[in-house]
PDB file of C-alpha atoms in Angstrom:
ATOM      1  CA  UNK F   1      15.927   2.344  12.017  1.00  0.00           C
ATOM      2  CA  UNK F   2      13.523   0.889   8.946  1.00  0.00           C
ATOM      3  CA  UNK F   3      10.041   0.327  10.457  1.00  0.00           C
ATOM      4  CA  UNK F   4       9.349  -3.729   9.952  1.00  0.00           C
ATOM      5  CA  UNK F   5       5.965  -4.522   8.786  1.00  0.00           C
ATOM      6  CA  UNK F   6       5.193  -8.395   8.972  1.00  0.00           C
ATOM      7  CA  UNK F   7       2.257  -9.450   6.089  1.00  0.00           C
ATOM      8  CA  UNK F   8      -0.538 -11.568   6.274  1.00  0.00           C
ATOM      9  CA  UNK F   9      -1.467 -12.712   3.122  1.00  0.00           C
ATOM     10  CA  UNK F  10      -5.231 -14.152   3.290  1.00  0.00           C
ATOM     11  CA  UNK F  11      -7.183 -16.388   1.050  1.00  0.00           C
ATOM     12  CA  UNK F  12     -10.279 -18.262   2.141  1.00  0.00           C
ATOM     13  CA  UNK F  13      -9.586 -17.196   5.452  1.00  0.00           C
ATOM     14  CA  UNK F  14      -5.928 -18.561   5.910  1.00  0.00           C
ATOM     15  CA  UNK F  15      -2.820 -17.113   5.820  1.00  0.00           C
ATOM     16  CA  UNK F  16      -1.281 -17.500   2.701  1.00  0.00           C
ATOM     17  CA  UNK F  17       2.274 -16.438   0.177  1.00  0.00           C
ATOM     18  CA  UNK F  18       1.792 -16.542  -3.674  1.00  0.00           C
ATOM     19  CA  UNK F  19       4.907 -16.333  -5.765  1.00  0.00           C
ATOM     20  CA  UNK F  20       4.789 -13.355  -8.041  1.00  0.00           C
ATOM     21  CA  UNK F  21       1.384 -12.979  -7.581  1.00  0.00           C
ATOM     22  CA  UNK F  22       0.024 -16.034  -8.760  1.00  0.00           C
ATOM     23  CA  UNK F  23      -3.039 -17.417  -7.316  1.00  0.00           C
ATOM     24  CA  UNK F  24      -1.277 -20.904  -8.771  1.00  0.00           C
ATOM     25  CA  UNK F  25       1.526 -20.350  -6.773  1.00  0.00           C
ATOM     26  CA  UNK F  26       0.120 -20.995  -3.314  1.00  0.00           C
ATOM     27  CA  UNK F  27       1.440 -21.975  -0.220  1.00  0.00           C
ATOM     28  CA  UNK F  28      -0.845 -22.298   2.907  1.00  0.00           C
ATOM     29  CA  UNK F  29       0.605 -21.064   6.329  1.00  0.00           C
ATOM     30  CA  UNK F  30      -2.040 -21.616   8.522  1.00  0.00           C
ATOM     31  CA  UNK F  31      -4.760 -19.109  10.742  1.00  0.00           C
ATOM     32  CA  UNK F  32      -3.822 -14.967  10.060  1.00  0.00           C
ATOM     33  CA  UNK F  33      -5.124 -14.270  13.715  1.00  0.00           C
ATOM     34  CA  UNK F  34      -2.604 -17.085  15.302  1.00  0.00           C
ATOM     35  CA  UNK F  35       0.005 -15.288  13.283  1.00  0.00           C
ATOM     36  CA  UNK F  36      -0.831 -11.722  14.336  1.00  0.00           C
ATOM     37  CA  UNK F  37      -0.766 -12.684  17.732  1.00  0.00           C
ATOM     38  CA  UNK F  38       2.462 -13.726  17.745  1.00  0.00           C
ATOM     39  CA  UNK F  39       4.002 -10.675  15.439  1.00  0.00           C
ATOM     40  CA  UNK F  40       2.107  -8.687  18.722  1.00  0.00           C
ATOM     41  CA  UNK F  41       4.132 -10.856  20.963  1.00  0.00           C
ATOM     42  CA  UNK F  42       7.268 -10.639  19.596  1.00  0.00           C
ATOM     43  CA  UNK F  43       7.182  -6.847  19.766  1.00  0.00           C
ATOM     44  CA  UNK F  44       5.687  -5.868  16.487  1.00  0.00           C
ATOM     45  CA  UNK F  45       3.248  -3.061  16.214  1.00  0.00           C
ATOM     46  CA  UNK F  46       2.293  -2.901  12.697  1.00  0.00           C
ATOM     47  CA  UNK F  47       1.102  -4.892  10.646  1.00  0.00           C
ATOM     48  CA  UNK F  48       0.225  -5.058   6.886  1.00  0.00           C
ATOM     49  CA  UNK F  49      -3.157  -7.617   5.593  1.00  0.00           C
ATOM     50  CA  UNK F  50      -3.454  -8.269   1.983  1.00  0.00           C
ATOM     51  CA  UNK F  51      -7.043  -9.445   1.247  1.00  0.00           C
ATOM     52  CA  UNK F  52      -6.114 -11.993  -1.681  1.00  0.00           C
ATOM     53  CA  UNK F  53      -9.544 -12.980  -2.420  1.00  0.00           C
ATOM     54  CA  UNK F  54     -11.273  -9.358  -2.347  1.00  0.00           C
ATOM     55  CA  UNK F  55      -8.336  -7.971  -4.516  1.00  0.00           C
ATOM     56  CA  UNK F  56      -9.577 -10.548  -7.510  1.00  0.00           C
ATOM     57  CA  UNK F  57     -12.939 -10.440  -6.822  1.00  0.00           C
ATOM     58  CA  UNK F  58     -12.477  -6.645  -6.641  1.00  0.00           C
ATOM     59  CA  UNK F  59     -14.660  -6.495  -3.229  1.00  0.00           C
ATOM     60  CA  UNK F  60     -13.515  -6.712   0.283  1.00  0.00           C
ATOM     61  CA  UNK F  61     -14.032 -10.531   0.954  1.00  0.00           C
ATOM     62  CA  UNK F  62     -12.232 -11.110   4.303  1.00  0.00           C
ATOM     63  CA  UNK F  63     -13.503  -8.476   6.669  1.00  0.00           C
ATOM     64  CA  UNK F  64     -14.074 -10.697   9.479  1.00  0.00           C
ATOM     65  CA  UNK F  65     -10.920 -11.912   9.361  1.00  0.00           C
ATOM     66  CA  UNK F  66      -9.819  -8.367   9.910  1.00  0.00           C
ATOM     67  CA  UNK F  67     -11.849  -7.237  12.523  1.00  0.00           C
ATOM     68  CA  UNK F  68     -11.016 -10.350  14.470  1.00  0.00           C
ATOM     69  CA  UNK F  69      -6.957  -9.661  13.880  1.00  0.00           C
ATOM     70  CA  UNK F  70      -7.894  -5.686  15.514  1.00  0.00           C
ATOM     71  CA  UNK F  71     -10.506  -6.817  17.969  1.00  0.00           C
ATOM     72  CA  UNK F  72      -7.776  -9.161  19.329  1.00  0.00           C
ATOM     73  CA  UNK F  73      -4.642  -7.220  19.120  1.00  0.00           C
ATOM     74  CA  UNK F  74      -3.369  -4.039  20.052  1.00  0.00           C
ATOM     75  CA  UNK F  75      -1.372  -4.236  16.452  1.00  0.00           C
ATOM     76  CA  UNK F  76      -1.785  -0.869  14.340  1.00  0.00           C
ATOM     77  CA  UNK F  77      -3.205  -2.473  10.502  1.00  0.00           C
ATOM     78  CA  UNK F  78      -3.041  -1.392   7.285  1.00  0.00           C
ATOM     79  CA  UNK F  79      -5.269  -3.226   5.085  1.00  0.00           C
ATOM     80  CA  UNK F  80      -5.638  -3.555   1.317  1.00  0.00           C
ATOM     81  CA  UNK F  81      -7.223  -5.824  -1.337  1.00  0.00           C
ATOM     82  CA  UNK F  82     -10.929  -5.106  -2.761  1.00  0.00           C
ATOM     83  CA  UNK F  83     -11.345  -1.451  -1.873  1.00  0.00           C
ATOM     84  CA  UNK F  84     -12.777  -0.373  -4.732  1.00  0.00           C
ATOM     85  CA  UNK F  85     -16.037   1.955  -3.416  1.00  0.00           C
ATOM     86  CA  UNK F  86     -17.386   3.953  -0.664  1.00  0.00           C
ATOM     87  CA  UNK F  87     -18.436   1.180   1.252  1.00  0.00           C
ATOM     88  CA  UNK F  88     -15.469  -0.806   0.685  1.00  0.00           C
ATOM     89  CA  UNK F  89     -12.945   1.694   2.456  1.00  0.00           C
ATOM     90  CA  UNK F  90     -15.961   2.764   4.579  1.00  0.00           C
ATOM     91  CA  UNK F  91     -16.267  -1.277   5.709  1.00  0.00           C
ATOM     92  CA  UNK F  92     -12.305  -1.643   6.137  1.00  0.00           C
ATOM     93  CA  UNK F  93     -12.270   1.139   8.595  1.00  0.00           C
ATOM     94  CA  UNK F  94     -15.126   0.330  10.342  1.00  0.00           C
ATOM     95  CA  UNK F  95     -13.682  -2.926  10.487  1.00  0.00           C
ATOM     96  CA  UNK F  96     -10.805  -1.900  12.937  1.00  0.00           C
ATOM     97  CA  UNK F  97      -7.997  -0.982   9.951  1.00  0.00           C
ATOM     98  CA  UNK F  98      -6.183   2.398  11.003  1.00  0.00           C
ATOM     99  CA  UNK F  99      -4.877   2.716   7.577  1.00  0.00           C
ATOM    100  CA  UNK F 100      -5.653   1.602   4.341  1.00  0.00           C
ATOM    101  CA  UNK F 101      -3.860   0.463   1.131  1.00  0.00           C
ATOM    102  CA  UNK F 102      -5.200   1.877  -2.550  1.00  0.00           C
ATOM    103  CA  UNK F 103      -3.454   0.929  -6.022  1.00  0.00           C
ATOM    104  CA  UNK F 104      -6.213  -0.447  -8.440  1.00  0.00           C
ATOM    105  CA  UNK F 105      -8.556   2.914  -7.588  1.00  0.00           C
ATOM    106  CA  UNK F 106      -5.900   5.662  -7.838  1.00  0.00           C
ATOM    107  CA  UNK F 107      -5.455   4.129 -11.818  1.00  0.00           C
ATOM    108  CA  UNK F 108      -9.204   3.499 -12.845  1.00  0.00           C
ATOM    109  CA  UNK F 109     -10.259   6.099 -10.982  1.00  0.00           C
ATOM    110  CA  UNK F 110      -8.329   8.970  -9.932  1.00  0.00           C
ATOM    111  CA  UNK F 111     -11.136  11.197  -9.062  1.00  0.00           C
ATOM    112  CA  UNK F 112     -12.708   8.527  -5.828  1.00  0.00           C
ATOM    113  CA  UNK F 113      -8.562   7.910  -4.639  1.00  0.00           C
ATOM    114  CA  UNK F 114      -8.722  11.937  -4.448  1.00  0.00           C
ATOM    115  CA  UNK F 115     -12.070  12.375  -2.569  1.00  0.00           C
ATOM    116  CA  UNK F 116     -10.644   9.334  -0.425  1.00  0.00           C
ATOM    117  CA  UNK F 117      -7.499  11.221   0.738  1.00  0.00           C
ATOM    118  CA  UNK F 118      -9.232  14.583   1.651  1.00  0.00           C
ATOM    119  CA  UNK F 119     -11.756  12.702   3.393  1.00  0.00           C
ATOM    120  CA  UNK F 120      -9.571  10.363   5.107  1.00  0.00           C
ATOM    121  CA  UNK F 121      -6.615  12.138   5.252  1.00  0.00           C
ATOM    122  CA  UNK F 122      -3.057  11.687   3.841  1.00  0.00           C
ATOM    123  CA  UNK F 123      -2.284   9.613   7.158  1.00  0.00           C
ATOM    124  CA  UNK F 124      -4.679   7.212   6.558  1.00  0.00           C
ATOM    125  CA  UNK F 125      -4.439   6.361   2.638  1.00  0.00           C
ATOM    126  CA  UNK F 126      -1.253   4.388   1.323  1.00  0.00           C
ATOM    127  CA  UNK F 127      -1.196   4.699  -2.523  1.00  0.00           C
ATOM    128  CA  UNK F 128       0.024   1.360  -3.776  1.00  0.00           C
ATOM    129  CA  UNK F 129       2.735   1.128  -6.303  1.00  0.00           C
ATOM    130  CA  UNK F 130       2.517  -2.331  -7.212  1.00  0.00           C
ATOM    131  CA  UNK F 131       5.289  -2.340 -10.280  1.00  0.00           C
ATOM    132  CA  UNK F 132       5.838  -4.829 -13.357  1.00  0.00           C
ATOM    133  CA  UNK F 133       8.295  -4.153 -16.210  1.00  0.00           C
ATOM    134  CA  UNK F 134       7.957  -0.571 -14.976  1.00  0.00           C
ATOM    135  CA  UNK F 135       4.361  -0.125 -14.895  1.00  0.00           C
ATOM    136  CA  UNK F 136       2.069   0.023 -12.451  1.00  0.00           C
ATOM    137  CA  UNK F 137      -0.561  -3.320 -12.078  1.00  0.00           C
ATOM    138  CA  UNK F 138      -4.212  -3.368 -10.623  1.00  0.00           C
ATOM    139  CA  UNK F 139      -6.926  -5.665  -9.723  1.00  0.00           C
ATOM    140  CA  UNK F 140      -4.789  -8.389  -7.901  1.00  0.00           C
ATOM    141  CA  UNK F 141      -2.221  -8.075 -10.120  1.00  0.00           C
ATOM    142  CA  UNK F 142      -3.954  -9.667 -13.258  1.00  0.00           C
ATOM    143  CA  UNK F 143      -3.708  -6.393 -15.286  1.00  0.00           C
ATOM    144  CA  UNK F 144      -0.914  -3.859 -15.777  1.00  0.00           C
ATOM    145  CA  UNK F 145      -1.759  -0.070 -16.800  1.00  0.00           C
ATOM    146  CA  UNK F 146      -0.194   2.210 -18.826  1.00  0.00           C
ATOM    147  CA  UNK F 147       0.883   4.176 -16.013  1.00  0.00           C
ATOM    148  CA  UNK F 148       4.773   4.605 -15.513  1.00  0.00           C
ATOM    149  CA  UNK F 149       6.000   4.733 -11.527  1.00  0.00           C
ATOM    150  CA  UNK F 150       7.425   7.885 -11.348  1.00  0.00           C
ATOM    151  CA  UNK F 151       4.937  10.147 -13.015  1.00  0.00           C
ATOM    152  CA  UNK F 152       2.004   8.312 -11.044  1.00  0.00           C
ATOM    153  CA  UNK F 153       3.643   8.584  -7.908  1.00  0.00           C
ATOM    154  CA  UNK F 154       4.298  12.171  -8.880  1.00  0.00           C
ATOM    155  CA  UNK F 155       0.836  12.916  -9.618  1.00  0.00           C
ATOM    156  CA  UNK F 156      -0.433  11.762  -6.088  1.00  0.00           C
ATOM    157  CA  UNK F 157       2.064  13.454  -4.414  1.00  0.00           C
ATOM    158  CA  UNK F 158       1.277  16.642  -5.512  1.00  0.00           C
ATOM    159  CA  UNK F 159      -2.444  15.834  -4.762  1.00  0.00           C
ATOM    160  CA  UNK F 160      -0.688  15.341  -1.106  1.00  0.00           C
ATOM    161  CA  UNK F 161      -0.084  11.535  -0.427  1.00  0.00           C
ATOM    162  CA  UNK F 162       2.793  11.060   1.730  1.00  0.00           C
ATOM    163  CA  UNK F 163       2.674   7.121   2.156  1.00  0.00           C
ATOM    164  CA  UNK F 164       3.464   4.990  -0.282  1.00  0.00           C
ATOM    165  CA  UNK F 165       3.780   0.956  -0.904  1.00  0.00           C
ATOM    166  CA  UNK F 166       5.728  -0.300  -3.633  1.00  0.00           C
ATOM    167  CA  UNK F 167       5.567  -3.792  -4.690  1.00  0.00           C
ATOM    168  CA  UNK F 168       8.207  -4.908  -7.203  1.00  0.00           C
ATOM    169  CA  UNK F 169       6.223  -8.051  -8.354  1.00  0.00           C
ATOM    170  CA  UNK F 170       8.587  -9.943 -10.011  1.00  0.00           C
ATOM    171  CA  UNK F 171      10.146 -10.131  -7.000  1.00  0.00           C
ATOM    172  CA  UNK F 172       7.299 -10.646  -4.651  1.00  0.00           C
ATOM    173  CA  UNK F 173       7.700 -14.119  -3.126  1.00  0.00           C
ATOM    174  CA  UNK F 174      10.684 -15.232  -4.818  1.00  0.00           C
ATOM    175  CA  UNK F 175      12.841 -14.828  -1.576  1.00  0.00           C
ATOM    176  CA  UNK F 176      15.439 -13.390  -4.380  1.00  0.00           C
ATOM    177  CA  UNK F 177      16.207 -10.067  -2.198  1.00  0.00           C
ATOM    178  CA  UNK F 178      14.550  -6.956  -2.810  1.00  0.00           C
ATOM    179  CA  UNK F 179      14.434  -4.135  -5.246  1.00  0.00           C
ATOM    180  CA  UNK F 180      17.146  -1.877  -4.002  1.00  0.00           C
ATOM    181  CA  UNK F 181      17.894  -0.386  -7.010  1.00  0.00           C
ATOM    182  CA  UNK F 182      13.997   0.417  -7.909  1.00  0.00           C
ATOM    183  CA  UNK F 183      13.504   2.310  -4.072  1.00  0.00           C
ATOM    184  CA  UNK F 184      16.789   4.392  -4.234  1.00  0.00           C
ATOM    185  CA  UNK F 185      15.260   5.644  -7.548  1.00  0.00           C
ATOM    186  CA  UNK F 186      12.187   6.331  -6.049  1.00  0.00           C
ATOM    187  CA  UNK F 187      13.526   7.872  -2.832  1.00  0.00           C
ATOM    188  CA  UNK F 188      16.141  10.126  -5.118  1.00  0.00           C
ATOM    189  CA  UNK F 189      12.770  11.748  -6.427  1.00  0.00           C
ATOM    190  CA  UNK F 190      11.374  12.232  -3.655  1.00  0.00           C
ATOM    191  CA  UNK F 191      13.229  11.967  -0.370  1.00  0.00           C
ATOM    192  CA  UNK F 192      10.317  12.664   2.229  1.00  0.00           C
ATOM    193  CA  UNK F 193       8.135   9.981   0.595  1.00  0.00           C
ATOM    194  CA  UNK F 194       7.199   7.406   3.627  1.00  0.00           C
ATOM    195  CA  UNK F 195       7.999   4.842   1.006  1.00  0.00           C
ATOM    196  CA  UNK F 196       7.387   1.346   2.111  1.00  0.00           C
ATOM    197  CA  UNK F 197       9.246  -1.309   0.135  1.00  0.00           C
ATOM    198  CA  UNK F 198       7.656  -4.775  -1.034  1.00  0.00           C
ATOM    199  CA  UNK F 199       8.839  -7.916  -2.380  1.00  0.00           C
ATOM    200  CA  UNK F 200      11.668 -10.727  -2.285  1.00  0.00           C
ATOM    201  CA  UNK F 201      12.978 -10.248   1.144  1.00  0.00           C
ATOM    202  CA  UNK F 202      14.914 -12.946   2.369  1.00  0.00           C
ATOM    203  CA  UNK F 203      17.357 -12.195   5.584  1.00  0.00           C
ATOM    204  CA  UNK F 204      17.829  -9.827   8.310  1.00  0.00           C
ATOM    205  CA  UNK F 205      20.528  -8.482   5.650  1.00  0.00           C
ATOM    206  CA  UNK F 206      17.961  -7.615   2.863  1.00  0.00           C
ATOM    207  CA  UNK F 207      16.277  -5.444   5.614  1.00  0.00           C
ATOM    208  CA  UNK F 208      19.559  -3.984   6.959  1.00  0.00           C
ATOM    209  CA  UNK F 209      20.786  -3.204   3.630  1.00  0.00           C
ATOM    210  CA  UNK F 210      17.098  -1.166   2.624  1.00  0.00           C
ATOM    211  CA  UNK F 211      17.956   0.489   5.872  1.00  0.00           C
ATOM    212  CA  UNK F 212      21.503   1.974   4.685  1.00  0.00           C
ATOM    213  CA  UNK F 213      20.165   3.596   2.002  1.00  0.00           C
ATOM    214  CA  UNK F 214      17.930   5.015   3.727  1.00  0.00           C
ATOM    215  CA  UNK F 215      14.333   3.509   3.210  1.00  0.00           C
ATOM    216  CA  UNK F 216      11.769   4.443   5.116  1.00  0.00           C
ATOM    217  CA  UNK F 217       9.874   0.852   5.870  1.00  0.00           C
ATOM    218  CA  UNK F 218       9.482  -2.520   4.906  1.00  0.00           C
ATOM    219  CA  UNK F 219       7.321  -5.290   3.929  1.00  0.00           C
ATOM    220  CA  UNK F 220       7.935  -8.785   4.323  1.00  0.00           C
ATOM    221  CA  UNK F 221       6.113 -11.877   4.423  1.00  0.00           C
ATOM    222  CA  UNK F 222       7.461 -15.261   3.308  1.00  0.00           C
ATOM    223  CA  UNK F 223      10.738 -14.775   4.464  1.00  0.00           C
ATOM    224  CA  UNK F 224       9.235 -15.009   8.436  1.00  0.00           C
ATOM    225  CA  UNK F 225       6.916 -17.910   7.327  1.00  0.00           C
ATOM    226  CA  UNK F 226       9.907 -20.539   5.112  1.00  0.00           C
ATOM    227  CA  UNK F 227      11.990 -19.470   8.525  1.00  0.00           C
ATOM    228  CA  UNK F 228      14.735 -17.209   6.871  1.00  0.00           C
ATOM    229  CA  UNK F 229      14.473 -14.502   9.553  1.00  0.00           C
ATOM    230  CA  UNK F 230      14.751 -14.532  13.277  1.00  0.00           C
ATOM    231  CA  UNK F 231      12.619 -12.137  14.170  1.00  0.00           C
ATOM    232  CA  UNK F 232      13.644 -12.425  17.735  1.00  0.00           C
ATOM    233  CA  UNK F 233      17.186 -11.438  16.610  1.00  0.00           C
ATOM    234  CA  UNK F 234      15.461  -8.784  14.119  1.00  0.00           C
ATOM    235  CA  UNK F 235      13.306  -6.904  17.191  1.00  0.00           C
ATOM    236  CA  UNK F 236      16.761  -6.399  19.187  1.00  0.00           C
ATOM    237  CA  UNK F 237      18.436  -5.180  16.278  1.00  0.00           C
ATOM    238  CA  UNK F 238      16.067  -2.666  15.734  1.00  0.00           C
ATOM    239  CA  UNK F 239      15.726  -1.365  19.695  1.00  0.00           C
TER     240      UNK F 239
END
């Protein structure tokens, strides 16, 4: 069965959705640790925190929110959002996160995401894949590289990453059903890849579908908050 990953989204401290990735495109969904707790209660034992407000201001902002979220639940995190030095990842960690996410680094500089990984381990580092129009984006989405998916994921790979979170953007949000067509590619390449898919889930279908062909884990966050998925009803479909 996929592994589900619920998202928290945070900005200012609250849980949060933007559309796409605009900050413009806001909606407010109230406290992330209220929300964790009941993702923990449910039967959930990952989950996935995006700090909004670190990823643009290119520092980890919301630490405290994290620690709070792993002080008070047994849930195993993967963090992302602002991790841009030493002290950043250094901070996340020592903030409770048992993994974390990494796009914006591995593209600006390739040389710190590789130090990162053989420090850390391949375990503990998710390269982030966050895609528009075929490229990958960084910083919060506000910039897209020149970096094409497949030959960065490539790259990595060989350096020995074996998790991976892709983000179609365009579809991140939107509710519009995921990227099916963009993770089969990805998974035809390379079929061991832990690849964990992101963006426009919108039913227990969208998930069950990613699961027939096959991919590994998903992502989903607005979808549980506009009430398009019982997660009740997801849980026992996945025992």
């Amino acid at each position: 069965m996929i592994e589900l990953i619920p998202a928290i989204d945070i900005i200012e401290g609250k849980c949060v959705r933007l559309t796409k990735g605009d900050y413009d495109q806001k909606t407010i969904y109230g406290d992330p640790l209220e929300m964790a707790l009941e993702f923990e209660r449910l039967g959930f034992c990952r989950l996935h925190i995006v700090d909004l407000d670190g990823a643009k201001s290119r520092h980890i902002v919301n630490s405290d929110t994290l620690r709070t979220i792993t002080t008070r639940t047994q849930l195993v995190v993967d963090f992302g959002g602002g991790i841009k030095t030493d002290s950043d990842i250094e901070q996340a960690f020592d903030c409770g996160a048992t993994m974390v996410t990494i796009g914006s680094v591995a593209v600006t500089q390739p040389e710190l995401f590789h130090s990162w990984l053989n420090r850390y381990g391949a375990d503990r580092i998710i390269l982030g894949a966050d895609v528009r129009n075929g490229r990958i984006s960084i910083n919060g989405w506000k910039e897209d590289s020149t970096e094409e998916l497949l030959p960065f994921l490539q790259r990595y790979i060989d350096m020995g990453v074996k998790n991976v979170l892709c983000t179609e953007i365009s579809k991140d949000g939107t509710l519009a059903g995921p990227a099916i067509q963009l993770y089969q590619q990805v998974m035809a390449s390379y079929p061991s890849l832990h690849l964990i898919a992101s963006g426009g889930v919108s039913s227990i279908d969208d998930i069950r579908q990613l699961d027939i062909r096959g991919i590994p884990a998903v992502v989903f966050g607005k979808a549980i908050y506009e009430g398009k998925i019982d997660l009740k009803a997801l849980i026992e479909q996945s025992k």
